[in-house]
Every structure is written in structure tokens, then in C-alpha cells.
Short mmCIF file of C-alpha atoms and ligand atoms in Angstrom, two decimals:
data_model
loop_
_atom_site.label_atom_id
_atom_site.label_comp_id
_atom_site.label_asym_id
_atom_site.label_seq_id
_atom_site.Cartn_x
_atom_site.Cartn_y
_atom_site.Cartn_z
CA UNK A 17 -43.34 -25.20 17.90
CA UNK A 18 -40.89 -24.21 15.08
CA UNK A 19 -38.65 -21.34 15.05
CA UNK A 20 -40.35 -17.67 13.49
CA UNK A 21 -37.21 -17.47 11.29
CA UNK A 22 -35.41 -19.77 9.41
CA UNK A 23 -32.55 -17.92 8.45
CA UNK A 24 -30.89 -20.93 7.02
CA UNK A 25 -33.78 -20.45 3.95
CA UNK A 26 -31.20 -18.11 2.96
CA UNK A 27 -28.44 -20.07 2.38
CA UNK A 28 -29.84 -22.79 1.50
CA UNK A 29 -27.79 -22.87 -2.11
CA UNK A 30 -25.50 -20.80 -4.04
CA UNK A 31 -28.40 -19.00 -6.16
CA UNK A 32 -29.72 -17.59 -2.83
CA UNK A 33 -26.69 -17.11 -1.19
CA UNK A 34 -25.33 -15.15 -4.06
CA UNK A 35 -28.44 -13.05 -4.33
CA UNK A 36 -28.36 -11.81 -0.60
CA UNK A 37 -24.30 -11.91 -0.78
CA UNK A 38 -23.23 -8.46 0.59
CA UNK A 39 -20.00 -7.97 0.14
CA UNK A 40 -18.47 -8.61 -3.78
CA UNK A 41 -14.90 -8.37 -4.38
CA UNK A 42 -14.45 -6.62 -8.34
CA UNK A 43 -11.43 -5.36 -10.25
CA UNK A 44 -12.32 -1.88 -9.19
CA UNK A 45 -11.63 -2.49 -5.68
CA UNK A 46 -7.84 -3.14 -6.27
CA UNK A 47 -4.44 -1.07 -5.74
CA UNK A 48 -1.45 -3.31 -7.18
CA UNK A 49 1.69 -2.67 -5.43
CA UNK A 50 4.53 -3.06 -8.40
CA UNK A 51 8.02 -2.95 -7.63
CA UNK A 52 11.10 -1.54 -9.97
CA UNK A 53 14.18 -2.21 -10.25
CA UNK A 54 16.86 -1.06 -12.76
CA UNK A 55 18.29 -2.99 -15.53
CA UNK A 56 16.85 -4.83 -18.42
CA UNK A 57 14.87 -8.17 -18.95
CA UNK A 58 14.45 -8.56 -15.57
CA UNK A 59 11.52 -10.16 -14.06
CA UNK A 60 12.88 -11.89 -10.46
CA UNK A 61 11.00 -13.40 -7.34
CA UNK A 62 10.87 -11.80 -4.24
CA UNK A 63 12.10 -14.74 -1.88
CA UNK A 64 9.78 -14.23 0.65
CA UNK A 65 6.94 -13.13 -1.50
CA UNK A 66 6.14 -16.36 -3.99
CA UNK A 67 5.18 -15.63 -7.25
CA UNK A 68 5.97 -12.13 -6.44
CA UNK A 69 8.27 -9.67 -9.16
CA UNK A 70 10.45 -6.99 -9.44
CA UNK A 71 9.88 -5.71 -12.80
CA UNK A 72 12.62 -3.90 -14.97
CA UNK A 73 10.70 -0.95 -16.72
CA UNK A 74 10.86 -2.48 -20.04
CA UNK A 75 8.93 -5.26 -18.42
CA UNK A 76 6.65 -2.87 -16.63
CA UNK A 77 5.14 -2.59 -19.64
CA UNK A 78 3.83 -5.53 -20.49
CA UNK A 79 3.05 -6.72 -16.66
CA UNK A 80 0.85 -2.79 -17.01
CA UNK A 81 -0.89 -3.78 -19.82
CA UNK A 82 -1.75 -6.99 -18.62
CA UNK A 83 -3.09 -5.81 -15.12
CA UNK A 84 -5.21 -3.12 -17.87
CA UNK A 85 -6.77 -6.64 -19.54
CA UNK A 86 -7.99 -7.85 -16.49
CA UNK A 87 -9.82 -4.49 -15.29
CA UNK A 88 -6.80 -3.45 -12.82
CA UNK A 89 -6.85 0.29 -13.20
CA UNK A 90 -4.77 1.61 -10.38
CA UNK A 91 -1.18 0.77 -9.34
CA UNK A 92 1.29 1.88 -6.65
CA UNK A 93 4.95 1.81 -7.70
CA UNK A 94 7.63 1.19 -5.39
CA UNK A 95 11.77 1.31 -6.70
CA UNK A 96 14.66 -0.80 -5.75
CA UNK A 97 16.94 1.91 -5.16
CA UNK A 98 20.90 1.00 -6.16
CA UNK A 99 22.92 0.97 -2.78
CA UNK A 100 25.42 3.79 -4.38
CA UNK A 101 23.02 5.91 -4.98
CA UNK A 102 21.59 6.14 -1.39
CA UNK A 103 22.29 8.51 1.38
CA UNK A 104 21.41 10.16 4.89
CA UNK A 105 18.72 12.29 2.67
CA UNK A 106 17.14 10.71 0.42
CA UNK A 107 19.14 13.28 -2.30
CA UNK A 108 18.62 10.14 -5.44
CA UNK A 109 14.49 11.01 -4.42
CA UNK A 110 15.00 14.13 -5.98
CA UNK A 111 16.49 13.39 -9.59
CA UNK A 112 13.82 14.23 -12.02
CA UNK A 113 15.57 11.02 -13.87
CA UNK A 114 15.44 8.64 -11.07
CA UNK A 115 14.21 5.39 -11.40
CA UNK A 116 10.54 6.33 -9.72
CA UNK A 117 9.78 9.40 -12.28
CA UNK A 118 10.91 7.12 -15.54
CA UNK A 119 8.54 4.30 -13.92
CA UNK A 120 5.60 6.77 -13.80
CA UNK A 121 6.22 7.39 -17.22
CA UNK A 122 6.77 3.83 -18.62
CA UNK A 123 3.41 3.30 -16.79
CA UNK A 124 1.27 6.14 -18.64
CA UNK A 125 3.03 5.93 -22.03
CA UNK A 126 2.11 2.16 -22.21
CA UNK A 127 -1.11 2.46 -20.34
CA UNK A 128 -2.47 6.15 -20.68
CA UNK A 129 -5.56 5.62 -18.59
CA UNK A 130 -3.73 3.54 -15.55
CA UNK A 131 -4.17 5.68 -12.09
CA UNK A 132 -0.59 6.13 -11.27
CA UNK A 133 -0.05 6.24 -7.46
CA UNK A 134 3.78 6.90 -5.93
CA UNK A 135 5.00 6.10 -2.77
CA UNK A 136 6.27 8.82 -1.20
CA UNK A 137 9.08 8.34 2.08
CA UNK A 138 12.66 8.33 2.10
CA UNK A 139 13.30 4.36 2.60
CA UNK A 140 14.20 2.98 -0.52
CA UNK A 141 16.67 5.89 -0.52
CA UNK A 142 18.00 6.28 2.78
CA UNK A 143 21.53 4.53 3.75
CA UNK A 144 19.76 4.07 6.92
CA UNK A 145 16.42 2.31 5.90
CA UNK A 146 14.27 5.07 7.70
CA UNK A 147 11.29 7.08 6.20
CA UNK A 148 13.01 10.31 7.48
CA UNK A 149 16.49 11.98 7.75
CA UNK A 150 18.77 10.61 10.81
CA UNK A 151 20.37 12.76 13.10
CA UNK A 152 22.03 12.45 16.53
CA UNK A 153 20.01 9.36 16.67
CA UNK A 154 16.47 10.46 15.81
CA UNK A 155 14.25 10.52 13.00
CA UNK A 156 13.94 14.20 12.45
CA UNK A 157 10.55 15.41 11.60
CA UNK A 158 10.54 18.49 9.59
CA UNK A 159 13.40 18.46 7.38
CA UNK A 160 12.17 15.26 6.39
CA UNK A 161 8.78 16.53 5.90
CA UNK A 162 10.39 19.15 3.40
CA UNK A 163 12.44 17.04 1.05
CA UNK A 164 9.08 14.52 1.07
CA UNK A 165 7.26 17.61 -0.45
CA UNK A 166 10.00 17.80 -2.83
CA UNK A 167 10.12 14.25 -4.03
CA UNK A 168 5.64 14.57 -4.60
CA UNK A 169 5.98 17.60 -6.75
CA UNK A 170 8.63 15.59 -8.73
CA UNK A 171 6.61 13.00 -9.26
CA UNK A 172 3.43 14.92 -9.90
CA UNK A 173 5.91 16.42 -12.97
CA UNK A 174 6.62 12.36 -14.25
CA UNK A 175 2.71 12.60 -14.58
CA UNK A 176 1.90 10.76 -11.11
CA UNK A 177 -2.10 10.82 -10.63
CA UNK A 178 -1.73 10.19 -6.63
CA UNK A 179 1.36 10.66 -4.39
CA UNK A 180 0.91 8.04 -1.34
CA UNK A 181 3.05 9.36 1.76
CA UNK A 182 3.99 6.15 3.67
CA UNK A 183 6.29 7.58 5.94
CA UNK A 184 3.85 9.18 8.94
CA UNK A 185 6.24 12.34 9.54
CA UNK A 186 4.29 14.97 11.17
CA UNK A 187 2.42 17.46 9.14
CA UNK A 188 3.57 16.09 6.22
CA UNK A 189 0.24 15.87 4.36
CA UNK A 190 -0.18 20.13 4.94
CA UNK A 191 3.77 19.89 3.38
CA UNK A 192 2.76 18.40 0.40
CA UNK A 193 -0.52 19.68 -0.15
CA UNK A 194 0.86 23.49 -0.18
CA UNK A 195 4.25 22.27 -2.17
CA UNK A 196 1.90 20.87 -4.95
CA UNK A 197 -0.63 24.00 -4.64
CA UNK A 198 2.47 25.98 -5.36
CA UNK A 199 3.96 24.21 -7.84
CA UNK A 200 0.28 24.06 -10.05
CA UNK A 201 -0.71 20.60 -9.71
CA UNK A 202 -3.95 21.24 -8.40
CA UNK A 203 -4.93 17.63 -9.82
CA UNK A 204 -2.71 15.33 -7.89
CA UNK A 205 -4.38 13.55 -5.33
CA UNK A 206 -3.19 12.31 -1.70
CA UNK A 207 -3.31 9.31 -0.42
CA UNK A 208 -1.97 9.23 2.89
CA UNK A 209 -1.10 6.19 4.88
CA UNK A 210 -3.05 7.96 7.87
CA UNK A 211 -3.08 4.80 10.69
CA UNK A 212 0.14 3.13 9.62
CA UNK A 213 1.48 0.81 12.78
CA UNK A 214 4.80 -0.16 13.30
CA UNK A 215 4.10 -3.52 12.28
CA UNK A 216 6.16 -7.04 12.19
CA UNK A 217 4.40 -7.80 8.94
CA UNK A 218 6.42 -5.29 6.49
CA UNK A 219 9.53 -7.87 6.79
CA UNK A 220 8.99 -9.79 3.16
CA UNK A 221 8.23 -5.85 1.95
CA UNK A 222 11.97 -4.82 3.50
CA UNK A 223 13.38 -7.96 1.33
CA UNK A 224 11.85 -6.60 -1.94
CA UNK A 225 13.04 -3.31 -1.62
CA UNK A 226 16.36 -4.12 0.64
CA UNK A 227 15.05 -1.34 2.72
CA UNK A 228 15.12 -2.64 6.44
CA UNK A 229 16.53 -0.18 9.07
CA UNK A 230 20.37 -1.11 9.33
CA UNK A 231 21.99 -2.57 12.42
CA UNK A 232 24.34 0.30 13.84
CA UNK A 233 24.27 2.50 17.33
CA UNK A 234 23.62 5.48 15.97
CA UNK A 235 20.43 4.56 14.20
CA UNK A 236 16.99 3.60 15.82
CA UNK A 237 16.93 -0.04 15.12
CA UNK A 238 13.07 0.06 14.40
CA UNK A 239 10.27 2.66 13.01
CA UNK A 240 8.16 2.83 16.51
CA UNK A 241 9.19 6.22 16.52
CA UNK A 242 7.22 7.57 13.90
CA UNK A 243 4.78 4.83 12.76
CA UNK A 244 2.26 4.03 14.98
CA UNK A 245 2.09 1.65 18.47
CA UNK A 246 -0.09 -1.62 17.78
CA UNK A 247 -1.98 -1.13 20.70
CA UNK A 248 -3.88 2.18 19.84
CA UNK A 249 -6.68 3.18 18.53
CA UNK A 250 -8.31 6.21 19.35
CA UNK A 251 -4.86 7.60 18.23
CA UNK A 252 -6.03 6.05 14.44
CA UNK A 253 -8.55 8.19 14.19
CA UNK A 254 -6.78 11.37 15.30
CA UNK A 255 -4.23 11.10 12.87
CA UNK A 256 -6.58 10.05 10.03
CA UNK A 257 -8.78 12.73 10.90
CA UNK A 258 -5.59 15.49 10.65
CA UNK A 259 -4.42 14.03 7.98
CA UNK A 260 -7.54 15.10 5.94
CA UNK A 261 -7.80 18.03 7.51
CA UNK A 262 -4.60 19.14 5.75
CA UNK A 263 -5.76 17.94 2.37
CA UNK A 264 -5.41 14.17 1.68
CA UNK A 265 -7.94 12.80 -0.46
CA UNK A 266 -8.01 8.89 -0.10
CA UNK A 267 -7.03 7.53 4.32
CA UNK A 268 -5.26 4.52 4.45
CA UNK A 269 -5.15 2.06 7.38
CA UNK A 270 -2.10 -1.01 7.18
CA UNK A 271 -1.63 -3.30 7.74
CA UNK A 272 -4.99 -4.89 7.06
CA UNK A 273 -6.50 -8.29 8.30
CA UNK A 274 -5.32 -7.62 11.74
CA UNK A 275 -6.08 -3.92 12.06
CA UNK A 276 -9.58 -4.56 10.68
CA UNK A 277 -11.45 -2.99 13.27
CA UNK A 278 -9.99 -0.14 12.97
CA UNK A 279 -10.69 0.37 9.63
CA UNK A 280 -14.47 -0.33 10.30
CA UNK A 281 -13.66 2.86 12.82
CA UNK A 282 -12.09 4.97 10.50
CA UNK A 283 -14.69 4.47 7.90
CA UNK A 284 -17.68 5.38 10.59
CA UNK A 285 -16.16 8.31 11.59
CA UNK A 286 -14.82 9.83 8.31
CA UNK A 287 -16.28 10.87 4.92
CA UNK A 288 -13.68 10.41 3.22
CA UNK A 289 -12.79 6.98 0.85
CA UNK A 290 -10.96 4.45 2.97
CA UNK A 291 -8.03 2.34 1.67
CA UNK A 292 -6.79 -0.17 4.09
CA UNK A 293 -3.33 -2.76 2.74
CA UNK A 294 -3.00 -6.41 3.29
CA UNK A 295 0.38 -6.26 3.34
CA UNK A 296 3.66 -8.16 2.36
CA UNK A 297 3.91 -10.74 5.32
CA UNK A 298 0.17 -11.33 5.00
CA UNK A 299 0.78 -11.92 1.85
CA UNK A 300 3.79 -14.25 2.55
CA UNK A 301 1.69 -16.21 5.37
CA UNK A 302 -1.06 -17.42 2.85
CA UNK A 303 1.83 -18.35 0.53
CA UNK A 304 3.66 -20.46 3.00
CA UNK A 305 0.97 -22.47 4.75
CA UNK A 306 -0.78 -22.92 1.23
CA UNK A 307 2.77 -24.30 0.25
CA UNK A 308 2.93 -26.64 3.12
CA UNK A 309 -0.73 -28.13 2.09
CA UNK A 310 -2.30 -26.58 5.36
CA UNK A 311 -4.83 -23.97 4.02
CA UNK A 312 -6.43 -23.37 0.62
CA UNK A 313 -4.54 -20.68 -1.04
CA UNK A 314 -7.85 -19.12 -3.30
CA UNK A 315 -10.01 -19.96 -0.59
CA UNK A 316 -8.27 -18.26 1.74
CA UNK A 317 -7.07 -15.57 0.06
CA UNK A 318 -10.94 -14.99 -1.21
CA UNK A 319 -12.05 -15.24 2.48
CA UNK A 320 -9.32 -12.50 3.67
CA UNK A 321 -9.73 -10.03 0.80
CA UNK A 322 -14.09 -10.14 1.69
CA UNK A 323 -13.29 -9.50 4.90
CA UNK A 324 -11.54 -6.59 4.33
CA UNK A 325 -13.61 -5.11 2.57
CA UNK A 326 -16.67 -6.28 4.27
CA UNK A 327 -14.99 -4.13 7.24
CA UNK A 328 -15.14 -0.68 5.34
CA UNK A 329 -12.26 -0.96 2.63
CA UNK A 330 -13.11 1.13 -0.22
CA UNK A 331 -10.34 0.27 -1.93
CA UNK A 332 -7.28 -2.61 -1.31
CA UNK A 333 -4.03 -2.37 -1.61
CA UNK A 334 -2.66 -6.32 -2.25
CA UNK A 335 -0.63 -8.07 -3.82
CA UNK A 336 -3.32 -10.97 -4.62
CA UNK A 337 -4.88 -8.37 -6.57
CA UNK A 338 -4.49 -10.32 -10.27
CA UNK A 339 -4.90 -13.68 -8.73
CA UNK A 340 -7.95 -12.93 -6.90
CA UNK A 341 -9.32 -11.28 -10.46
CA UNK A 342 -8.28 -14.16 -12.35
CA UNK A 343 -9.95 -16.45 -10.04
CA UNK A 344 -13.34 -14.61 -9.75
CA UNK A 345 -13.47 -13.32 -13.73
C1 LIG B 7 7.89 2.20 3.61
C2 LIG B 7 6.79 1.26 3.31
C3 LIG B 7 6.66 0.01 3.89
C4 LIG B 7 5.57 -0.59 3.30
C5 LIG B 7 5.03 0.32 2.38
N1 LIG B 7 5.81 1.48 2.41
C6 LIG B 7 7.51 -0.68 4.86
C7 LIG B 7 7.88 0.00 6.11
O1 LIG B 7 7.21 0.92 6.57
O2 LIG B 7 8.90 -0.39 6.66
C8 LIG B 7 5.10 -1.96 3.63
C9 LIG B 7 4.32 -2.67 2.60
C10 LIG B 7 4.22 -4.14 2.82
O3 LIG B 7 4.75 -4.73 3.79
O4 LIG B 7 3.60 -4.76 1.96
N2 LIG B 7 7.63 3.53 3.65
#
């Protein structure tokens, strides 16, 4: 007797394996995350994100460029907002010369053809470190949703290709989408962070950007009021599924390697691309045990980024995505 198929005949070396291979990770796959900061010649590591930056926007330029070179055609800029200049509203969101709309523009005057994406929620500017505007203790939802509008039609103006709300205010998506309508930018695409959890993984993310929810009674202490309980996930769908009903373009699911099912859900169910976001503590977790001599950084970080996309990902948000490209091409 022998066995009808021997489906080890098709991995029995790398030629083979590489012709049956269904899942190949490319440049075009990638989002890069970049964060700004103010000032001048400044390049500085995150702490908890190794070999991580915050880029000054004369810097910008060059670290652009660069990602251009290696066929990294999309980015997604956060700011390091100064702490004087933030507030209960998210007012500094607003200033048509705020750090965010001069960073869109460094980005397409030294790289014309880069997809600009923004992120679009209040935390980098709120005194409070919460996506929305505080009041008697809660995270109101439609006030918030207004001034996010606001903020996406100023940075479709700095020439922003894609605003990314990350904040998962109600309706918010049907705010921006009519606020850009109105204001002519019938170009500017959403992507909306549709299923975004409350997750324990945005800590090293919260370092970068000093952005964590501050300790004080009259604030919620955490974002489980607005972003979404780890435990669901028929409620993933709903939301991703309103949230292109009111007009966004790309879905996003985050954090990634642990939400991964749901992001094989999402992309059954909608027709729509999916983007799903390894995010800054699973970023920081490869990092540390690769520093400790535990795991195999590329080989790990190779496995991870496959899977994710092997699960449905039509496009990645990571911050491995020039070291993965570097390693592969
Ligand atoms: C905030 C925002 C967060 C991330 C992206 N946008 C953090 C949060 O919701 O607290 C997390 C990204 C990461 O951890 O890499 N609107």
C-alpha cells in the first residue's frame, strides 16, 4: 500500500515550494506609519519601538525618498503634537499651518507620487489623550464627529490623498464624507479604521506620540468606550459594513496578528479592499524577544507579515514595512 497523495512532493525543495507558494509579501502591499515631530535635525528612537523614528520634516524628506527607492508608495503620517498647543478640542487640529498639513506637504513636494494618508482623531491633540471631546466624563460623540470632519477637509487642502479616521466616533465616516463632498474634494479617499478594538497593544504607539489617556477623575481612564470590546465579532462586521455604507473606500481591522480571523471575516463578507495593522506593541514584541536571542527577528517578522496577509489583508499597515522589503528585495 502507499498513500494516493504525496503531498510532501510539493515541498520537497525551495524551487517547488516557491512555485506553489500562495501568499507573496511585495512592496505594494505596505502602509508605513511615519511619525513627526517639530524641530530640526531630528531623527530620535522611540524607546519602546527599536529602530523606530520620529522624523523632523526636514528629515521626512529624505526618510520619503528613501521608502520611494525601495517601492514603498503609501505612507500614513502621524504628529507629535507640542503639549502647549493641546486642548479639550483638538482646536491645534484645525490650523491650516499645523504640523500635520506642512508634513503632507513636505511629503508630496519631495515625493510627488507618494499616496499620502492622514490620521484623522483628536489624540495627539487632546489634553486628555482621547479620540473625542471630554465632557462631564464622557467621550462625546457628535461634536467630536464635527471638528473630525473639519480636521479631513484641512488636510485634503495640504494635498492629503486618503484621510484615515482612527478614532471610531459614531457616524463619523457619513461626517466626513459629506464635509469633503462639500468642500470639492471629490478625490480624497477614506480609509476608516472600521473594527478597531480597544486593545493593550497601542502602548509603545502612546509613547511615540505621548498620547495615552491621562490619569485624572474626570476622564475615562481607557478608550473601551468608543473603540471596540476584544471579545466581539459579529459587531466587526456591523461596523465595517456601516462604515462603507457611508462612503469609506479602504476597511481597516487592528490590531492585526491577533484579530486575524476577523479580518478573514471582514474580507468574505465585504467587497471592499481590506487593510488590517500590525501594530506598535506587535511590533515591540518581535523587537524584544529577538533582542533577548529567543526568536529570529526576519524570520519571524516574515512569518507574521504572510500570515496576515494570507488571512485577507489587502494592504498592511507596519512598521516592518522597509525591513521586510529590504530583506525580500
Ligand atoms: C489613535 C491611534 C492609535 C493607534 C493609531 N491611531 C492608538 C490608540 O487608539 O490609542 C495605534 C497604532 C499602533 O499601536 O501602532 N487614534
Amino acid at each position: 500500500m502507499y498513500p494516493l497523495r504525496r503531498n510532501r512532493r510539493l515541498r520537497a525543495n525551495e524551487a517547488i515550494r516557491s512555485l506553489v507558494r500562495e501568499t507573496i509579501i511585495t512592496p505594494n502591499d505596505f502602509l508605513v506609519p511615519l511619525f513627526v515631530v517639530e524641530g530640526k535635525g531630528i531623527k530620535e528612537e522611540i524607546a519602546s519601538m527599536p529602530n523606530y523614528y520620529r522624523y523632523s520634516l526636514d528629515l521626512l524628506e529624505n526618510e520619503v525618498k528613501e521608502l520611494w527607492k525601495l517601492g514603498l508608495k503609501s505612507v500614513l503620517l502621524f504628529v507629535k503634537v507640542p503639549d502647549n498647543l493641546k486642548d479639550n478640542k483638538g482646536t491645534e487640529a484645525l490650523n491650516p499651518n499645523g504640523l500635520m498639513q506642512r508634513a503632507i506637504k513636505t511629503v508630496k513636494n519631495s515625493c510627488p507620487d507618494m499616496l499620502v494618508m492622514t490620521d484623522v482623531a483628536l489624540d495627539p491633540y487632546s489634553s486628555y489623550g482621547h479620540d473625542g471631546i471630554v465632557e462631564n466624563g464622557m467621550i462625546i460623540n457628535d461634536e467630536t464627529a464635527d471638528v473630525l470632519a473639519e480636521m479631513s477637509v484641512s488636510h485634503a487642502e495640504a494635498g492629503a490623498n486618503f484621510v484615515a479616521p482612527s478614532d471610531m466616533m459614531d457616524g463619523r465616516i457619513l461626517s466626513i464624507r459629506e464635509a469633503l463632498e462639500d468642500a470639492n474634494f471629490l478625490n480624497t479617499g477614506i480609509m476608516s479604521y472600521s473594527a478597531k478594538y480597544a486593545s493593550a497593544f497601542y502602548g509603545p504607539f502612546r509613547d511615540a506620540l505621548d498620547s495615552a489617556p491621562v490619569n485624572m477623575v474626570e476622564v475615562p481612564k481607557d478608550k473601551k468606550t468608543y473603540q471596540m470590546d476584544f471579545a466581539n465579532r459579529f459587531e466587526a462586521i456591523r461596523e465595517t459594513e456601516m462604515d462603507i455604507d457611508e462612503g469609506a473606500d479602504i476597511v481597516m481591522v487592528k490590531p492585526g496578528i491577533a484579530y486575524l480571523d476577523i479580518v478573514r471575516e471582514i474580507k468574505n463578507e465585504v467587497d471592499v479592499p481590506v487593510a488590517a495593522y500590525q501594530v506598535s506593541g506587535e511590533y515591540a514584541m518581535i523587537k524584544a524577544v529577538s533582542e533577548k536571542g529567543w526568536l529570529d527577528h526576519d524570520a519571524v517578522m516574515l512569518e507574521q507579515l504572510t500570515a496576515i496577509k494570507r488571512s485577507g489583508a489587502d494592504i498592511i499597515a507596519s512598521y516592518f514595512a522597509k525591513d521586510v522589503v529590504k530583506l525580500l528585495y
